Amino acid sequence: MIFEKDVEIAMRDGLHLRANVFRPTTPGRYPVILAHGVYGKDVHFRDAFKPQWEVLTGLYPDLDKGASSGRFLRWETADPERWVPDGYVLVSVDARGSGKSPGYLDPFSPTETMDHFELIEWAGTREWSSGKVGLLGVSYFAIKQWQVAALRPPHLAAIVPWEGASDFYREWARHGGILSHGFPAAWLPRQVSVNQNGNGNSPLVDPDTGERTTGPALEEGILAGNIADHMSDLHRHELDDDWHRERSPDLSRIEVPVLSAANWGGPGLHLRGNIEGYLRTGSQRKWLQLHVGTHYESFYLPDFVSRQKRFFDRFLKDIDNGFDHEPAIRFAVRHPDGAVWREAESWPLPQTRWTSYHLDADRLGLMPAGGSGSDASVTFEADGDGVEFLTPAFEEAVEFTGPVALKLQASSTTDDMDIFAVLRLLDPDGDEVRFTGAHEEVPVARGWLRASHRALDPHRSTPYRPFHTHRRIEKLTPDEVYELDVEIWPTSVVCPPGYRLALRLMGHDFEYEKAGRMLHDSSMDRSRTTFGGKTTIHTGPERESFLLLPLIPA
């Protein structure tokens, strides 16, 4: 293939972004697949993400074989050597202020999104371009797709956002109104500032040149002034204000074909956004995939690449390959020992039976429909292990696939409280079944809510998916009981005979032995004075607290 390195692309303000362009050697006009992000177009997957590379190549050894050994493989973007031979041009661009592209680095910003628009138009008007541009990539590269597609670039023809948020506030910044501190705080130095343009201390090396991927070094004071203080921005914008709105696209404006891919094991970031994106996008030709595994293996393994190509062959090359007639939903149903693929035409699944399990504070049980026990309450320390409610052992295999909602009657000894809701699967011996997630082991599902953010949007809420406005703060009166609707992110799980579901309620993050990535541990956001009190859950006929689950009939 033809490899053009550090191609300069002029932006509206005169600044030039740098791109790598990979295209077929045979002259002609080809559809373009473009990726635009902050991780470095010249940073090899193997060098920047060695542990993940070893996992991936262990699963797919052919990725690291041959003369090139995946020479051009980059984190979370398509491999040119597996796309260009099939008649595609691949364009990878360093976002403004990252890698070889100068400028002010402001991740997810409207400026960056407008750059993306112009890059699509540039790619769609080259002499080697068919005029059709598609977008493909994971996480950051998926988030940018949702953002720019809503601007309707004329040459954009299709998108494949793979595991990436579409609602900046609810999926990236603040889960249930609680600041998502752990991942963004670690992500910025590890993946963003390390690749900032002009970073003379970056250890990242371009394997083609042996030089830093960040270009000529800048003076430290200039470097510090060339990047947004993203964590301060997240702290400062506590509500879903215009700063967040500028980073959350109007999905109804997206009209191009969409293949949205979500990960059941990405409850903190790589799940809700793809489902909501699929549901709310204005496109008439859209598909949703819900898979398992780490978020990079699902993107690179041959079966998934094949599906990506079939989608783009249809909508970038106009090949009548039958993709139009595929079922709208393709999803993996998780079992304790693996997963089974199924298909459906709508979401939630049309056969769903919404089933309530009532919390019983006396017996710490989750009672199936037909009884909610006597009025009772249970109290736990907000910074302790919380309290757990168990279903009876299932007599036969039961499947739950879809959104989950939790209604609580709760009170706090302080003027606010954070609810961390965790749904777990326990085997007959009481041992938990853990599932492989995008980055770590995960339980069945998680949900979050800050009680002072309890206000619902009546137009966008449903019984199975509460939607909070996050537009105002309503403090609590200590020891007064409040009704709280907690959105628990969607799930899919089969509970075999003898297994139980457990609902744990806590006042802090649920973690396994290894610290999780999506933590909410900022002392600036969660002072002990406010969030270190005692929480009481009230249950019974007068104060019903219940879990609403999506039962799928056998």
Coordinates of C-alpha atoms in Angstrom, one line a residue:
M1 CA 0.0 0.0 0.0
I2 CA 0.9 3.7 -0.3
F3 CA 1.8 5.2 3.1
E4 CA 1.9 9.0 3.3
K5 CA 3.2 10.2 6.7
D6 CA 2.5 13.5 8.4
V7 CA 0.2 14.9 5.7
E8 CA -0.7 18.5 6.6
I9 CA -4.4 19.3 6.7
A10 CA -5.4 23.0 7.0
M11 CA -8.1 24.0 9.5
R12 CA -10.4 27.0 9.3
D13 CA -8.1 29.1 11.6
G14 CA -5.0 28.3 9.6
L15 CA -3.6 25.7 11.9
H16 CA -2.5 22.4 10.3
L17 CA -3.2 19.0 11.7
R18 CA -1.0 16.0 10.8
A19 CA -2.4 12.8 9.4
N20 CA -1.1 9.4 8.2
V21 CA -2.8 8.2 5.0
F22 CA -2.8 4.6 3.8
R23 CA -4.2 3.8 0.4
P24 CA -4.2 1.1 -2.2
T25 CA -1.4 1.1 -4.8
T26 CA -3.9 0.7 -7.7
P27 CA -5.0 4.1 -8.9
G28 CA -8.6 4.9 -8.3
R29 CA -11.2 6.4 -6.0
Y30 CA -11.8 4.6 -2.8
P31 CA -14.1 5.1 0.3
V32 CA -12.3 6.5 3.3
I33 CA -12.3 5.3 6.9
L34 CA -11.1 8.1 9.2
A35 CA -10.1 8.2 12.9
H36 CA -9.3 11.4 14.8
G37 CA -8.1 11.3 18.4
V38 CA -5.5 12.2 21.1
Y39 CA -3.6 8.9 21.5
G40 CA -1.1 9.3 18.8
K41 CA -1.2 8.3 15.1
D42 CA 2.4 7.2 15.5
V43 CA 2.2 5.3 18.8
H44 CA 2.3 1.6 18.2
F45 CA -0.3 -0.4 20.2
R46 CA 2.5 -2.7 21.4
D47 CA 4.6 0.1 22.8
A48 CA 1.9 2.2 24.6
F49 CA -0.4 -0.7 25.8
K50 CA 1.9 -3.7 26.2
P51 CA -0.2 -5.7 28.7
Q52 CA -3.3 -5.3 26.4
W53 CA -1.2 -6.2 23.4
E54 CA -0.1 -9.4 25.0
V55 CA -3.7 -10.4 25.8
L56 CA -4.8 -9.5 22.3
T57 CA -2.0 -11.4 20.5
G58 CA -2.5 -14.3 22.8
L59 CA -6.1 -14.5 21.5
Y60 CA -5.2 -13.7 17.9
P61 CA -1.6 -14.6 17.2
D62 CA -2.0 -13.9 13.4
L63 CA -2.2 -10.2 14.3
D64 CA 1.5 -10.2 15.1
K65 CA 2.7 -12.4 12.2
G66 CA 4.1 -11.7 8.8
A67 CA 6.7 -9.3 7.5
S68 CA 5.1 -6.2 9.0
S69 CA 4.0 -7.7 12.4
G70 CA 1.2 -5.2 12.7
R71 CA 3.6 -2.4 12.0
F72 CA 0.8 0.2 11.7
L73 CA -1.5 -1.0 14.4
R74 CA -2.7 1.7 16.8
W75 CA -4.7 1.6 20.0
E76 CA -8.5 1.6 19.3
T77 CA -8.3 2.2 15.6
A78 CA -8.4 0.0 12.5
D79 CA -5.4 -1.8 11.2
P80 CA -4.5 -0.5 7.7
E81 CA -3.0 -3.8 6.6
R82 CA -6.3 -5.5 7.1
W83 CA -8.4 -2.8 5.4
V84 CA -6.4 -1.2 2.6
P85 CA -6.1 -4.5 0.6
D86 CA -9.9 -4.6 0.5
G87 CA -10.2 -1.3 -1.3
Y88 CA -10.3 1.3 1.5
V89 CA -8.2 4.4 2.3
L90 CA -7.4 4.8 6.0
V91 CA -6.7 8.2 7.5
S92 CA -5.5 8.6 11.0
V93 CA -5.2 12.2 12.4
D94 CA -3.5 13.6 15.5
A95 CA -6.2 15.8 17.2
R96 CA -5.4 19.5 17.8
G97 CA -2.6 19.7 20.4
S98 CA -1.7 16.0 20.4
G99 CA 1.1 14.1 18.6
K100 CA 2.4 16.0 15.6
S101 CA -0.6 18.4 15.5
P102 CA 0.1 21.8 17.2
G103 CA -2.6 23.8 19.1
Y104 CA -4.5 23.8 22.3
L105 CA -5.4 20.3 23.6
D106 CA -9.0 20.3 24.9
P107 CA -10.3 16.7 24.8
F108 CA -13.9 16.2 23.6
S109 CA -14.3 20.0 23.0
P110 CA -16.5 21.6 20.3
T111 CA -13.4 23.0 18.7
E112 CA -12.1 19.4 18.3
T113 CA -15.4 18.3 16.9
M114 CA -15.4 21.1 14.3
D115 CA -11.9 20.0 13.3
H116 CA -13.4 16.5 12.9
F117 CA -16.0 17.9 10.5
E118 CA -13.4 19.6 8.4
L119 CA -11.2 16.5 8.3
I120 CA -14.2 14.5 7.0
E121 CA -14.7 17.1 4.3
W122 CA -11.0 17.1 3.4
A123 CA -11.0 13.3 3.1
G124 CA -14.2 13.3 1.0
T125 CA -12.7 15.6 -1.6
R126 CA -9.3 14.1 -2.3
E127 CA -8.4 12.8 -5.8
W128 CA -8.2 9.3 -4.3
S129 CA -11.5 9.5 -2.5
S130 CA -14.9 8.2 -3.7
G131 CA -16.5 11.0 -1.8
K132 CA -17.8 8.6 0.9
V133 CA -16.2 8.8 4.4
G134 CA -16.9 6.3 7.2
L135 CA -15.8 6.6 10.9
L136 CA -14.5 3.6 12.9
G137 CA -12.9 3.3 16.3
V138 CA -13.2 2.5 20.0
S139 CA -13.9 4.6 23.0
Y140 CA -12.5 8.1 22.4
F141 CA -12.8 7.5 18.7
A142 CA -16.4 6.4 19.2
I143 CA -17.3 9.4 21.3
K144 CA -16.0 11.7 18.6
Q145 CA -18.2 9.9 16.0
W146 CA -21.4 10.6 17.9
Q147 CA -20.3 14.3 18.3
V148 CA -19.4 15.0 14.7
A149 CA -22.1 12.9 13.0
A150 CA -24.7 15.2 14.6
L151 CA -23.1 18.1 12.7
R152 CA -24.0 16.3 9.4
P153 CA -20.8 16.6 7.4
P154 CA -21.8 16.3 3.7
H155 CA -19.3 13.6 2.9
L156 CA -20.0 11.4 6.0
A157 CA -21.7 8.2 4.8
A158 CA -21.7 5.8 7.8
I159 CA -20.3 5.4 11.3
V160 CA -19.3 2.5 13.6
P161 CA -19.0 3.9 17.1
W162 CA -17.5 0.9 19.1
E163 CA -17.9 1.2 22.9
G164 CA -18.1 4.9 23.4
A165 CA -20.3 7.3 25.4
S166 CA -22.9 9.5 23.7
D167 CA -24.0 11.5 26.8
F168 CA -21.0 13.3 28.2
Y169 CA -22.5 14.1 31.6
R170 CA -24.2 10.7 32.4
E171 CA -21.6 8.4 30.9
W172 CA -18.2 10.2 31.2
A173 CA -18.4 13.0 33.8
R174 CA -20.9 12.1 36.5
H175 CA -22.6 8.7 37.0
G176 CA -25.9 9.5 38.6
G177 CA -24.6 13.0 39.4
I178 CA -21.5 11.5 41.2
L179 CA -18.1 12.7 39.8
S180 CA -16.3 10.0 37.9
H181 CA -12.9 10.7 39.2
G182 CA -10.8 7.6 39.1
F183 CA -10.6 6.9 35.4
P184 CA -10.4 10.5 34.0
A185 CA -7.8 11.4 36.6
A186 CA -5.6 8.4 35.6
W187 CA -6.4 8.6 31.9
L188 CA -5.2 12.2 31.4
P189 CA -1.5 11.6 32.3
R190 CA -1.4 8.0 31.0
Q191 CA -3.0 8.5 27.6
V192 CA -3.5 12.2 26.9
S193 CA -0.8 14.6 28.2
V194 CA 1.9 11.9 27.6
N195 CA 1.1 12.4 23.9
Q196 CA 0.6 16.2 24.0
N197 CA 2.2 18.0 21.1
G198 CA 5.6 19.4 22.3
N199 CA 6.0 17.1 25.3
G200 CA 9.7 16.7 25.4
N201 CA 9.5 14.2 28.2
S202 CA 7.2 11.8 26.5
P203 CA 8.6 8.2 26.4
L204 CA 6.5 7.4 23.3
V205 CA 8.6 6.8 20.2
D206 CA 7.6 6.6 16.5
P207 CA 8.7 3.2 15.4
D208 CA 9.1 4.5 11.8
T209 CA 11.6 7.3 12.8
G210 CA 12.8 6.5 16.3
E211 CA 11.8 10.0 17.4
R212 CA 9.3 11.2 19.9
T213 CA 5.7 11.0 18.6
T214 CA 5.0 14.5 20.0
G215 CA 7.2 16.6 17.6
P216 CA 9.7 19.3 18.7
A217 CA 9.8 20.0 22.4
L218 CA 8.1 23.1 23.8
E219 CA 9.2 25.2 26.8
E220 CA 7.5 23.9 30.0
G221 CA 5.4 27.0 30.6
I222 CA 4.1 27.0 27.0
L223 CA 3.3 23.3 27.2
A224 CA 1.4 23.7 30.4
G225 CA -0.7 26.5 28.9
N226 CA -1.5 24.5 25.8
I227 CA -3.8 21.9 27.5
A228 CA -7.2 22.3 29.2
D229 CA -7.4 21.4 32.9
H230 CA -10.0 18.7 32.2
M231 CA -10.3 17.5 35.8
S232 CA -11.0 21.0 37.1
D233 CA -13.6 21.4 34.4
L234 CA -15.3 18.2 35.5
H235 CA -15.2 19.4 39.2
R236 CA -16.6 22.8 38.3
H237 CA -19.5 21.7 36.2
E238 CA -21.5 19.8 38.7
L239 CA -24.8 20.0 36.8
D240 CA -25.7 19.1 33.2
D241 CA -25.0 22.7 32.1
D242 CA -24.1 24.1 28.7
W243 CA -20.5 23.0 29.0
H244 CA -21.7 19.4 29.1
R245 CA -24.4 20.0 26.5
E246 CA -21.7 21.2 24.0
R247 CA -20.1 17.8 24.4
S248 CA -23.3 15.8 24.2
P249 CA -24.6 15.7 20.6
D250 CA -28.2 15.9 19.5
L251 CA -28.4 12.3 18.4
S252 CA -31.7 12.9 16.6
R253 CA -29.7 14.8 14.0
I254 CA -27.6 11.8 13.0
E255 CA -29.1 10.4 9.7
V256 CA -26.3 8.3 8.3
P257 CA -26.3 4.5 8.8
V258 CA -25.1 3.4 12.2
L259 CA -23.6 0.2 13.6
S260 CA -23.4 0.8 17.4
A261 CA -21.4 -1.7 19.4
A262 CA -21.6 -1.9 23.2
N263 CA -19.9 -4.1 25.8
W264 CA -21.9 -5.8 28.5
G265 CA -18.8 -5.5 30.7
G266 CA -18.3 -1.8 30.2
P267 CA -20.9 -0.5 32.8
G268 CA -18.9 2.6 33.7
L269 CA -18.3 3.9 30.1
H270 CA -18.6 1.4 27.3
L271 CA -22.2 0.4 27.4
R272 CA -25.0 2.9 28.1
G273 CA -23.8 5.4 25.4
N274 CA -24.0 2.8 22.6
I275 CA -27.5 1.7 23.6
E276 CA -28.8 5.2 24.0
G277 CA -27.0 6.3 20.8
Y278 CA -28.8 3.5 18.9
L279 CA -32.2 4.3 20.4
R280 CA -32.0 8.1 20.0
T281 CA -30.2 8.5 16.6
G282 CA -32.4 9.8 13.8
S283 CA -31.0 7.3 11.3
Q284 CA -33.5 4.9 9.7
R285 CA -30.8 2.4 9.0
K286 CA -29.2 1.4 12.4
W287 CA -28.0 -1.7 14.2
L288 CA -27.0 -2.4 17.7
Q289 CA -24.5 -5.1 18.8
L290 CA -24.0 -6.1 22.5
H291 CA -20.9 -8.2 23.0
V292 CA -18.6 -9.6 25.8
G293 CA -14.9 -9.6 26.3
T294 CA -12.3 -6.9 26.6
H295 CA -13.0 -3.8 24.5
Y296 CA -10.0 -4.2 22.2
E297 CA -10.3 -7.9 21.5
S298 CA -13.9 -7.5 20.4
F299 CA -12.8 -4.8 17.9
Y300 CA -9.8 -6.6 16.4
L301 CA -10.8 -10.3 16.2
P302 CA -11.6 -11.5 12.7
D303 CA -15.3 -12.1 13.1
F304 CA -15.9 -8.6 14.3
V305 CA -13.7 -7.0 11.6
S306 CA -15.6 -9.0 9.1
R307 CA -18.9 -7.5 10.3
Q308 CA -17.4 -4.0 10.3
K309 CA -16.3 -4.6 6.6
R310 CA -19.8 -5.9 5.6
F311 CA -21.4 -2.8 7.0
F312 CA -19.0 -0.5 5.3
D313 CA -19.1 -2.5 2.0
R314 CA -22.8 -1.9 2.0
F315 CA -22.9 1.8 2.9
L316 CA -19.5 3.1 1.6
K317 CA -19.2 0.9 -1.5
D318 CA -23.0 0.3 -2.2
I319 CA -22.5 -3.5 -2.4
D320 CA -25.8 -5.3 -2.1
N321 CA -24.6 -7.8 0.5
G322 CA -27.7 -8.2 2.5
F323 CA -26.6 -6.2 5.5
D324 CA -29.8 -4.1 5.2
H325 CA -31.8 -7.2 6.1
E326 CA -29.9 -8.2 9.2
P327 CA -31.8 -8.1 12.5
A328 CA -31.5 -4.8 14.2
I329 CA -30.2 -6.2 17.4
R330 CA -27.4 -8.8 17.8
F331 CA -26.5 -9.6 21.4
A332 CA -24.5 -12.0 23.5
V333 CA -26.5 -13.6 26.4
R334 CA -24.1 -14.1 29.3
H335 CA -24.1 -17.5 31.2
P336 CA -21.8 -18.3 34.1
D337 CA -19.6 -20.4 31.7
G338 CA -19.8 -18.3 28.5
A339 CA -22.1 -16.5 26.2
V340 CA -24.6 -17.3 23.4
W341 CA -25.4 -15.0 20.5
R342 CA -29.1 -14.1 19.8
E343 CA -30.9 -11.6 17.6
A344 CA -33.9 -9.4 17.9
E345 CA -35.7 -6.6 16.1
S346 CA -36.1 -4.0 18.9
W347 CA -34.8 -2.8 22.3
P348 CA -35.9 -3.5 25.0
L349 CA -36.5 -7.0 23.7
P350 CA -40.2 -7.4 22.5
Q351 CA -40.9 -10.4 24.7
T352 CA -39.7 -8.7 27.9
R353 CA -41.8 -9.3 31.0
W354 CA -41.0 -6.5 33.5
T355 CA -40.8 -8.3 36.9
S356 CA -40.6 -6.6 40.3
Y357 CA -38.6 -8.0 43.2
H358 CA -39.5 -6.2 46.4
L359 CA -36.8 -5.4 49.0
D360 CA -37.5 -6.9 52.4
A361 CA -35.5 -5.2 55.1
D362 CA -36.5 -7.8 57.7
R363 CA -35.1 -10.8 55.9
L364 CA -32.7 -9.0 53.5
G365 CA -34.6 -10.6 50.7
L366 CA -35.7 -9.8 47.1
M367 CA -39.2 -11.1 47.1
P368 CA -40.9 -12.0 43.8
A369 CA -44.1 -10.3 42.9
G370 CA -46.9 -11.1 45.3
G371 CA -45.6 -9.7 48.6
S372 CA -43.5 -7.0 50.0
G373 CA -43.3 -8.1 53.6
S374 CA -44.0 -6.0 56.6
D375 CA -42.9 -2.4 57.0
A376 CA -39.2 -2.4 58.1
S377 CA -35.9 -0.7 57.6
V378 CA -32.2 -1.4 57.5
T379 CA -29.4 1.0 58.1
F380 CA -25.8 0.9 57.0
E381 CA -22.7 3.1 57.3
A382 CA -22.2 5.0 54.0
D383 CA -18.5 4.2 54.0
G384 CA -19.0 0.6 55.1
D385 CA -19.8 -2.6 53.2
G386 CA -23.4 -1.7 52.7
V387 CA -26.4 -4.1 52.8
E388 CA -27.3 -6.9 50.4
F389 CA -30.7 -8.3 49.4
L390 CA -31.0 -11.8 47.9
T391 CA -33.5 -13.5 45.7
P392 CA -34.6 -17.0 46.5
A393 CA -32.6 -19.7 44.7
F394 CA -34.0 -20.0 41.2
E395 CA -35.8 -23.3 40.6
E396 CA -35.1 -23.2 36.8
A397 CA -32.9 -21.2 34.5
V398 CA -34.0 -17.6 34.3
E399 CA -32.8 -15.0 31.8
F400 CA -32.7 -11.2 32.4
T401 CA -31.8 -9.1 29.4
G402 CA -32.4 -5.4 29.2
P403 CA -32.6 -2.2 31.3
V404 CA -32.9 -2.4 35.0
A405 CA -34.4 0.1 37.5
L406 CA -34.4 0.4 41.2
K407 CA -37.0 2.3 43.3
L408 CA -35.9 3.0 46.9
Q409 CA -37.4 4.6 49.9
A410 CA -34.4 5.9 51.7
S411 CA -33.2 8.4 54.3
S412 CA -29.9 9.8 55.4
T413 CA -28.5 11.2 58.6
T414 CA -26.9 14.1 56.5
D415 CA -28.3 16.4 53.9
D416 CA -27.3 14.2 51.0
M417 CA -26.3 10.6 50.1
D418 CA -24.8 8.6 47.3
I419 CA -26.3 5.3 46.3
F420 CA -24.1 2.7 44.6
A421 CA -26.3 -0.2 43.5
V422 CA -24.5 -3.5 42.5
L423 CA -26.3 -6.5 41.0
R424 CA -24.3 -9.8 41.5
L425 CA -24.8 -13.4 40.6
L426 CA -24.1 -16.0 43.3
D427 CA -23.7 -19.7 42.7
P428 CA -25.3 -22.4 44.9
D429 CA -22.3 -22.2 47.3
G430 CA -22.7 -18.4 47.6
D431 CA -19.6 -17.6 45.5
E432 CA -19.9 -14.8 43.0
V433 CA -19.8 -15.3 39.3
R434 CA -17.5 -12.6 37.9
F435 CA -17.7 -11.6 34.2
T436 CA -14.9 -10.4 31.9
G437 CA -15.3 -6.7 31.3
A438 CA -13.9 -4.1 29.0
H439 CA -10.9 -3.6 31.3
E440 CA -11.5 -5.7 34.4
E441 CA -13.8 -8.2 36.1
V442 CA -17.3 -6.9 36.5
P443 CA -20.6 -7.9 38.3
V444 CA -23.9 -8.3 36.6
A445 CA -24.7 -4.6 36.6
R446 CA -24.2 -1.3 38.4
G447 CA -26.1 1.9 39.0
W448 CA -25.5 5.1 40.8
L449 CA -27.5 8.1 42.1
R450 CA -26.8 11.2 44.2
A451 CA -30.0 11.8 46.2
S452 CA -29.9 15.5 45.7
H453 CA -30.0 14.8 41.9
R454 CA -33.2 12.8 42.2
A455 CA -35.4 15.0 40.0
L456 CA -36.7 13.1 36.9
D457 CA -37.4 14.2 33.4
P458 CA -41.0 13.0 33.0
H459 CA -40.8 13.1 29.2
R460 CA -37.7 10.9 28.9
S461 CA -38.2 8.6 31.9
T462 CA -39.8 5.2 31.6
P463 CA -40.5 2.7 34.4
Y464 CA -37.5 0.7 33.4
R465 CA -35.1 3.6 32.6
P466 CA -35.4 6.6 34.9
F467 CA -33.8 9.7 33.3
H468 CA -32.6 12.3 35.7
T469 CA -32.4 16.0 34.7
H470 CA -29.3 16.8 36.7
R471 CA -30.3 20.5 36.4
R472 CA -30.8 21.3 40.0
I473 CA -29.6 20.2 43.5
E474 CA -32.2 19.4 46.1
K475 CA -30.6 18.8 49.5
L476 CA -32.2 16.4 52.0
T477 CA -33.7 17.0 55.3
P478 CA -31.8 14.5 57.6
D479 CA -33.8 11.4 58.5
E480 CA -36.7 12.3 56.2
V481 CA -37.6 9.5 53.8
Y482 CA -37.3 10.2 50.0
E483 CA -38.3 8.2 47.0
L484 CA -35.3 7.6 44.7
D485 CA -35.3 6.1 41.2
V486 CA -31.9 4.6 40.4
E487 CA -31.0 3.8 36.8
I488 CA -29.1 0.5 36.8
W489 CA -27.3 0.1 33.5
P490 CA -28.6 -2.7 31.1
T491 CA -27.5 -6.2 31.5
S492 CA -27.8 -9.8 30.2
V493 CA -27.5 -12.8 32.4
V494 CA -28.8 -16.3 32.7
C495 CA -29.3 -17.5 36.3
P496 CA -29.1 -21.4 36.4
P497 CA -31.1 -23.4 38.9
G498 CA -29.8 -23.0 42.4
Y499 CA -28.3 -19.6 41.7
R500 CA -29.4 -16.3 43.2
L501 CA -29.2 -12.6 42.3
A502 CA -27.9 -10.3 45.0
L503 CA -28.5 -6.5 45.2
R504 CA -25.9 -4.7 47.2
L505 CA -26.5 -1.1 48.2
M506 CA -23.5 0.9 49.4
G507 CA -22.4 4.5 49.9
H508 CA -19.2 4.1 47.9
D509 CA -17.7 2.2 45.0
F510 CA -18.0 -1.6 44.9
E511 CA -14.5 -3.1 44.1
Y512 CA -12.9 -6.4 43.8
E513 CA -9.4 -7.2 45.1
K514 CA -7.9 -5.1 42.3
A515 CA -8.9 -1.5 42.3
G516 CA -11.4 -0.6 39.6
R517 CA -11.0 2.0 36.9
M518 CA -14.3 3.9 37.1
L519 CA -14.1 5.1 40.7
H520 CA -15.9 8.0 42.3
D521 CA -13.4 8.8 45.0
S522 CA -12.8 12.6 44.8
S523 CA -12.7 14.1 48.3
M524 CA -13.7 17.4 46.6
D525 CA -16.9 15.9 45.4
R526 CA -17.6 13.5 48.2
S527 CA -16.8 15.0 51.6
R528 CA -17.1 12.8 54.6
T529 CA -19.2 15.3 56.4
T530 CA -22.0 14.9 53.7
F531 CA -21.4 11.5 52.3
G532 CA -20.0 9.6 55.4
G533 CA -23.3 9.4 57.3
K534 CA -25.7 6.6 57.7
T535 CA -28.2 5.5 55.1
T536 CA -31.5 3.7 55.8
I537 CA -33.5 1.7 53.3
H538 CA -37.2 1.5 54.1
T539 CA -39.4 -1.4 52.8
G540 CA -42.9 -2.8 53.1
P541 CA -46.4 -2.1 51.8
E542 CA -46.4 1.6 52.9
R543 CA -42.9 2.3 51.6
E544 CA -42.2 0.0 48.7
S545 CA -38.7 -0.4 47.5
F546 CA -38.3 -2.8 44.5
L547 CA -36.0 -3.9 41.7
L548 CA -37.5 -4.0 38.2
L549 CA -35.9 -6.7 36.1
P550 CA -36.3 -7.6 32.4
L551 CA -37.4 -11.2 32.5
I552 CA -37.1 -13.0 29.2
P553 CA -39.4 -16.0 28.9
A554 CA -37.8 -19.4 28.1

